[in-house]
Amino acid sequence: MELTPSQVRLMMLQVADAIIAAEPMLSQADRDLGDGDHGLGMKRGMEAVKAKLEPMEPTSVEEVFVTTGTAMMTSMGGASGAIFGTVYRAGGKALAGRPAFDSEGLAFLLEAALEGVMKRGGAKPGDKTMIDAVAPAAAKARESAALPLNEALQAVAAAAEAGKEASKNMIAQFGRAKTLGEACLGFPDAGACSVVIMLNTMRDYAASCS
Ligand code: ADP
Ligand code: MG
């Protein structure tokens, strides 16, 4: 199973709507650990993504993901604009030349996103950032690269969810939560919550096409 560039566009429009709808939850997650602006930042980013994708007639999957990343990077600002912009820009570029989006493409996307974010922000797994959801998702995507995309996305979304849950037991080393020390314990990282929403929405879209 694979998705055409037009289907990837529809999938990303659903991702944008899901993040916009989750704004109160994401704001609360960031309030528990940081300054509370994550939900509104992501909402602003996803409104910019919708404005770019709605009129688009994509000719490649790379184009859809890179446009998503550029829209987030230029509209959000702050740490998460650079971080989530890099996810989709670096991830999208790794799909250059691929005519469709399949489970092997998903593995390349997530691996390049992980590498790009680690390079850009300097955090690593265990620092209680969105990397703690992306890293297990990328590893599971590589393991699942021979499965149909809908099945791979099921496994990958579950791995991201487990990573988000594991972030509850981590002490933050980055961002505003860094000053909290052990007061971080019990709360998941807000960016990891965003990653889970994105992958769950991709999973549901692929399931609806299969
Ligand atoms: P800000 O930190 O500027 O308030 P947001 O609240 O929108 O930005 O986003 C915070 C999220 O960004 C965190 O929950 C974390 O997942 C992610 N993040 C912050 N810094 C980094 C980093 N260096 N590497 C990876 N992710 C990061
Ligand atoms: Mg914040």
CSV table of C-alpha atoms and ligand atoms in Angstrom, one decimal:
chain,number,residue,atom,x,y,z
A,1,MET,CA,0.0,0.0,0.0
A,2,GLU,CA,1.2,3.5,-0.8
A,3,LEU,CA,-0.1,7.0,-1.0
A,4,THR,CA,0.0,9.4,-4.0
A,5,PRO,CA,1.2,13.0,-3.6
A,6,SER,CA,-2.5,14.1,-3.6
A,7,GLN,CA,-3.3,11.6,-0.8
A,8,VAL,CA,-0.3,12.8,1.2
A,9,ARG,CA,-1.7,16.3,0.8
A,10,LEU,CA,-5.1,15.2,2.2
A,11,MET,CA,-3.3,13.3,5.0
A,12,MET,CA,-1.4,16.4,6.0
A,13,LEU,CA,-4.5,18.6,5.9
A,14,GLN,CA,-6.1,16.1,8.4
A,15,VAL,CA,-2.9,16.3,10.5
A,16,ALA,CA,-3.3,20.1,10.6
A,17,ASP,CA,-6.9,19.8,11.6
A,18,ALA,CA,-6.1,17.3,14.4
A,19,ILE,CA,-3.3,19.5,15.8
A,20,ILE,CA,-5.6,22.6,15.7
A,21,ALA,CA,-8.4,20.6,17.5
A,22,ALA,CA,-5.8,19.5,20.2
A,23,GLU,CA,-4.7,23.0,21.0
A,24,PRO,CA,-6.2,23.1,24.5
A,25,MET,CA,-4.6,19.7,25.4
A,26,LEU,CA,-1.2,20.8,24.0
A,27,SER,CA,-1.4,24.1,25.7
A,28,GLN,CA,-2.1,22.3,29.0
A,29,ALA,CA,0.8,19.9,28.5
A,30,ASP,CA,3.2,22.8,27.9
A,31,ARG,CA,1.7,24.7,30.9
A,32,ASP,CA,2.6,21.7,33.1
A,33,LEU,CA,6.2,21.9,32.2
A,34,GLY,CA,7.0,25.1,30.3
A,35,ASP,CA,5.3,28.4,29.4
A,36,GLY,CA,2.1,27.1,27.9
A,37,ASP,CA,2.6,28.4,24.4
A,38,HIS,CA,3.1,25.1,22.6
A,39,GLY,CA,-0.6,24.6,21.6
A,40,LEU,CA,-1.1,28.1,20.2
A,41,GLY,CA,2.3,27.9,18.4
A,42,MET,CA,1.4,24.6,16.8
A,43,LYS,CA,-2.1,25.9,15.9
A,44,ARG,CA,-0.6,28.9,14.2
A,45,GLY,CA,1.8,26.7,12.3
A,46,MET,CA,-0.9,24.4,11.1
A,47,GLU,CA,-3.1,27.2,10.0
A,48,ALA,CA,-0.2,28.3,7.8
A,49,VAL,CA,0.2,24.8,6.6
A,50,LYS,CA,-3.5,24.6,5.6
A,51,ALA,CA,-3.2,27.9,3.7
A,52,LYS,CA,-0.3,26.5,1.6
A,53,LEU,CA,-1.7,23.0,1.1
A,54,GLU,CA,-5.3,23.8,0.3
A,55,PRO,CA,-4.6,25.4,-3.1
A,56,MET,CA,-1.7,23.0,-3.9
A,57,GLU,CA,-1.7,20.4,-6.7
A,58,PRO,CA,1.3,18.4,-5.6
A,59,THR,CA,3.5,16.6,-8.1
A,60,SER,CA,5.7,14.8,-5.4
A,61,VAL,CA,5.5,13.7,-1.8
A,62,GLU,CA,8.6,15.6,-1.1
A,63,GLU,CA,6.9,18.8,-2.1
A,64,VAL,CA,4.0,18.2,0.3
A,65,PHE,CA,6.2,17.6,3.3
A,66,VAL,CA,8.8,20.3,2.6
A,67,THR,CA,6.0,22.9,2.1
A,68,THR,CA,4.5,21.8,5.4
A,69,GLY,CA,7.9,22.2,7.2
A,70,THR,CA,8.6,25.6,5.6
A,71,ALA,CA,5.1,26.9,6.5
A,72,MET,CA,5.7,25.8,10.2
A,73,MET,CA,9.2,27.2,10.3
A,74,THR,CA,8.2,30.6,8.9
A,75,SER,CA,4.9,31.1,10.9
A,76,MET,CA,5.6,29.7,14.4
A,77,GLY,CA,9.0,31.1,15.4
A,78,GLY,CA,10.5,29.9,18.7
A,79,ALA,CA,12.0,26.5,19.5
A,80,SER,CA,9.2,24.5,18.1
A,81,GLY,CA,9.0,26.3,14.8
A,82,ALA,CA,12.6,25.4,14.1
A,83,ILE,CA,12.2,21.9,15.5
A,84,PHE,CA,8.9,20.9,13.8
A,85,GLY,CA,9.9,22.8,10.6
A,86,THR,CA,13.0,20.7,10.5
A,87,VAL,CA,11.0,17.5,11.0
A,88,TYR,CA,9.1,18.0,7.8
A,89,ARG,CA,11.7,19.8,5.7
A,90,ALA,CA,14.5,17.3,6.5
A,91,GLY,CA,12.1,14.4,6.4
A,92,GLY,CA,10.6,15.6,3.1
A,93,LYS,CA,14.0,16.1,1.4
A,94,ALA,CA,14.8,12.5,2.2
A,95,LEU,CA,11.9,11.4,-0.1
A,96,ALA,CA,13.3,13.2,-3.2
A,97,GLY,CA,12.6,11.2,-6.3
A,98,ARG,CA,10.1,8.8,-4.7
A,99,PRO,CA,6.9,8.8,-6.7
A,100,ALA,CA,4.7,7.7,-3.8
A,101,PHE,CA,4.7,7.4,0.0
A,102,ASP,CA,5.1,3.9,1.3
A,103,SER,CA,6.4,2.3,4.5
A,104,GLU,CA,10.0,2.5,3.3
A,105,GLY,CA,9.5,6.2,2.7
A,106,LEU,CA,8.0,6.5,6.2
A,107,ALA,CA,11.3,5.1,7.6
A,108,PHE,CA,13.4,7.5,5.6
A,109,LEU,CA,11.2,10.4,6.6
A,110,LEU,CA,11.4,9.7,10.3
A,111,GLU,CA,15.1,8.8,10.3
A,112,ALA,CA,15.9,12.1,8.5
A,113,ALA,CA,13.6,14.0,10.8
A,114,LEU,CA,15.3,12.6,13.8
A,115,GLU,CA,18.8,13.3,12.5
A,116,GLY,CA,17.8,16.8,11.5
A,117,VAL,CA,16.2,17.7,14.8
A,118,MET,CA,19.2,16.3,16.8
A,119,LYS,CA,21.6,18.3,14.7
A,120,ARG,CA,19.5,21.5,14.9
A,121,GLY,CA,18.6,21.5,18.6
A,122,GLY,CA,21.4,19.5,20.2
A,123,ALA,CA,19.0,17.3,22.3
A,124,LYS,CA,19.3,13.5,22.4
A,125,PRO,CA,16.9,10.7,23.4
A,126,GLY,CA,16.2,10.9,27.2
A,127,ASP,CA,16.3,14.7,27.4
A,128,LYS,CA,12.4,14.8,27.6
A,129,THR,CA,11.7,16.4,24.2
A,130,MET,CA,9.7,15.4,21.1
A,131,ILE,CA,12.8,13.4,20.2
A,132,ASP,CA,11.6,10.8,22.8
A,133,ALA,CA,8.6,10.1,20.6
A,134,VAL,CA,10.4,10.5,17.2
A,135,ALA,CA,13.3,8.2,18.0
A,136,PRO,CA,11.3,5.1,18.8
A,137,ALA,CA,8.9,5.9,15.9
A,138,ALA,CA,11.9,6.0,13.5
A,139,ALA,CA,13.3,2.7,14.8
A,140,LYS,CA,9.9,1.0,14.5
A,141,ALA,CA,9.4,2.4,11.0
A,142,ARG,CA,12.7,0.9,9.8
A,143,GLU,CA,11.7,-2.4,11.4
A,144,SER,CA,8.3,-2.2,9.6
A,145,ALA,CA,9.6,-1.0,6.2
A,146,ALA,CA,8.5,-4.3,4.5
A,147,LEU,CA,4.9,-4.0,5.8
A,148,PRO,CA,2.0,-2.3,4.0
A,149,LEU,CA,2.0,1.4,5.0
A,150,ASN,CA,-1.2,1.2,7.0
A,151,GLU,CA,0.3,-1.6,9.2
A,152,ALA,CA,3.6,0.2,9.5
A,153,LEU,CA,1.8,3.3,10.7
A,154,GLN,CA,-0.1,1.4,13.3
A,155,ALA,CA,3.2,0.1,14.8
A,156,VAL,CA,4.9,3.4,14.4
A,157,ALA,CA,2.1,5.4,16.1
A,158,ALA,CA,2.1,2.9,19.0
A,159,ALA,CA,5.9,3.3,19.4
A,160,ALA,CA,5.6,7.1,19.5
A,161,GLU,CA,2.8,6.8,22.1
A,162,ALA,CA,5.1,4.5,24.3
A,163,GLY,CA,7.9,7.0,23.9
A,164,LYS,CA,5.6,9.9,24.9
A,165,GLU,CA,4.6,7.8,28.0
A,166,ALA,CA,8.2,7.1,28.8
A,167,SER,CA,9.0,10.9,28.7
A,168,LYS,CA,6.9,11.2,31.9
A,169,ASN,CA,9.8,9.6,33.8
A,170,MET,CA,12.5,11.9,32.3
A,171,ILE,CA,13.9,15.0,33.7
A,172,ALA,CA,14.0,17.8,31.1
A,173,GLN,CA,17.4,18.9,29.8
A,174,PHE,CA,16.1,21.4,27.3
A,175,GLY,CA,13.7,24.4,27.0
A,176,ARG,CA,11.9,26.0,29.9
A,177,ALA,CA,11.2,22.7,31.7
A,178,LYS,CA,14.9,22.4,32.4
A,179,THR,CA,14.7,24.5,35.5
A,180,LEU,CA,12.0,22.3,37.0
A,181,GLY,CA,14.2,19.3,37.8
A,182,GLU,CA,12.2,16.5,39.5
A,183,ALA,CA,9.0,18.6,39.3
A,184,CYS,CA,8.9,17.4,35.6
A,185,LEU,CA,8.2,13.8,36.7
A,186,GLY,CA,4.8,12.5,35.8
A,187,PHE,CA,4.1,14.9,32.9
A,188,PRO,CA,4.8,14.0,29.2
A,189,ASP,CA,6.7,16.4,27.0
A,190,ALA,CA,4.3,18.7,25.0
A,191,GLY,CA,6.2,18.3,21.8
A,192,ALA,CA,6.1,14.5,22.1
A,193,CYS,CA,2.3,14.8,22.5
A,194,SER,CA,2.2,16.7,19.2
A,195,VAL,CA,4.2,13.9,17.5
A,196,VAL,CA,1.7,11.3,18.7
A,197,ILE,CA,-1.2,13.3,17.4
A,198,MET,CA,0.4,13.6,14.0
A,199,LEU,CA,1.3,9.9,13.7
A,200,ASN,CA,-2.1,8.8,15.0
A,201,THR,CA,-3.8,11.0,12.3
A,202,MET,CA,-1.5,9.6,9.6
A,203,ARG,CA,-2.3,6.0,10.8
A,204,ASP,CA,-6.1,6.8,10.7
A,205,TYR,CA,-5.8,8.3,7.2
A,206,ALA,CA,-3.9,5.3,5.8
A,207,ALA,CA,-6.4,3.0,7.4
A,208,SER,CA,-9.2,4.8,5.7
A,209,CYS,CA,-7.5,4.3,2.3
A,210,SER,CA,-6.7,0.7,2.7
B,1,ADP,P1,9.2,27.0,23.5
B,1,ADP,O1,10.1,26.0,24.1
B,1,ADP,O2,9.9,28.1,22.7
B,1,ADP,O3,8.2,27.5,24.5
B,1,ADP,P2,7.1,25.3,22.4
B,1,ADP,O4,6.5,25.4,23.8
B,1,ADP,O5,6.2,25.6,21.3
B,1,ADP,O6,8.4,26.2,22.3
B,1,ADP,O7,7.7,23.9,22.2
B,1,ADP,C1,8.3,23.2,23.2
B,1,ADP,C2,8.6,21.8,22.7
B,1,ADP,O8,9.7,21.9,21.7
B,1,ADP,C3,9.1,20.9,23.8
B,1,ADP,O9,8.0,20.2,24.4
B,1,ADP,C4,10.1,19.9,23.0
B,1,ADP,O10,9.4,18.8,22.6
B,1,ADP,C5,10.5,20.7,21.8
B,1,ADP,N1,11.9,21.2,21.9
B,1,ADP,C6,12.4,22.3,22.6
B,1,ADP,N2,13.7,22.3,22.4
B,1,ADP,C7,14.1,21.2,21.7
B,1,ADP,C8,15.3,20.7,21.3
B,1,ADP,N3,16.5,21.3,21.5
B,1,ADP,N4,15.3,19.5,20.6
B,1,ADP,C9,14.1,18.9,20.3
B,1,ADP,N5,12.9,19.3,20.7
B,1,ADP,C10,12.9,20.5,21.4
B,2,MG,MG,6.5,26.5,25.3
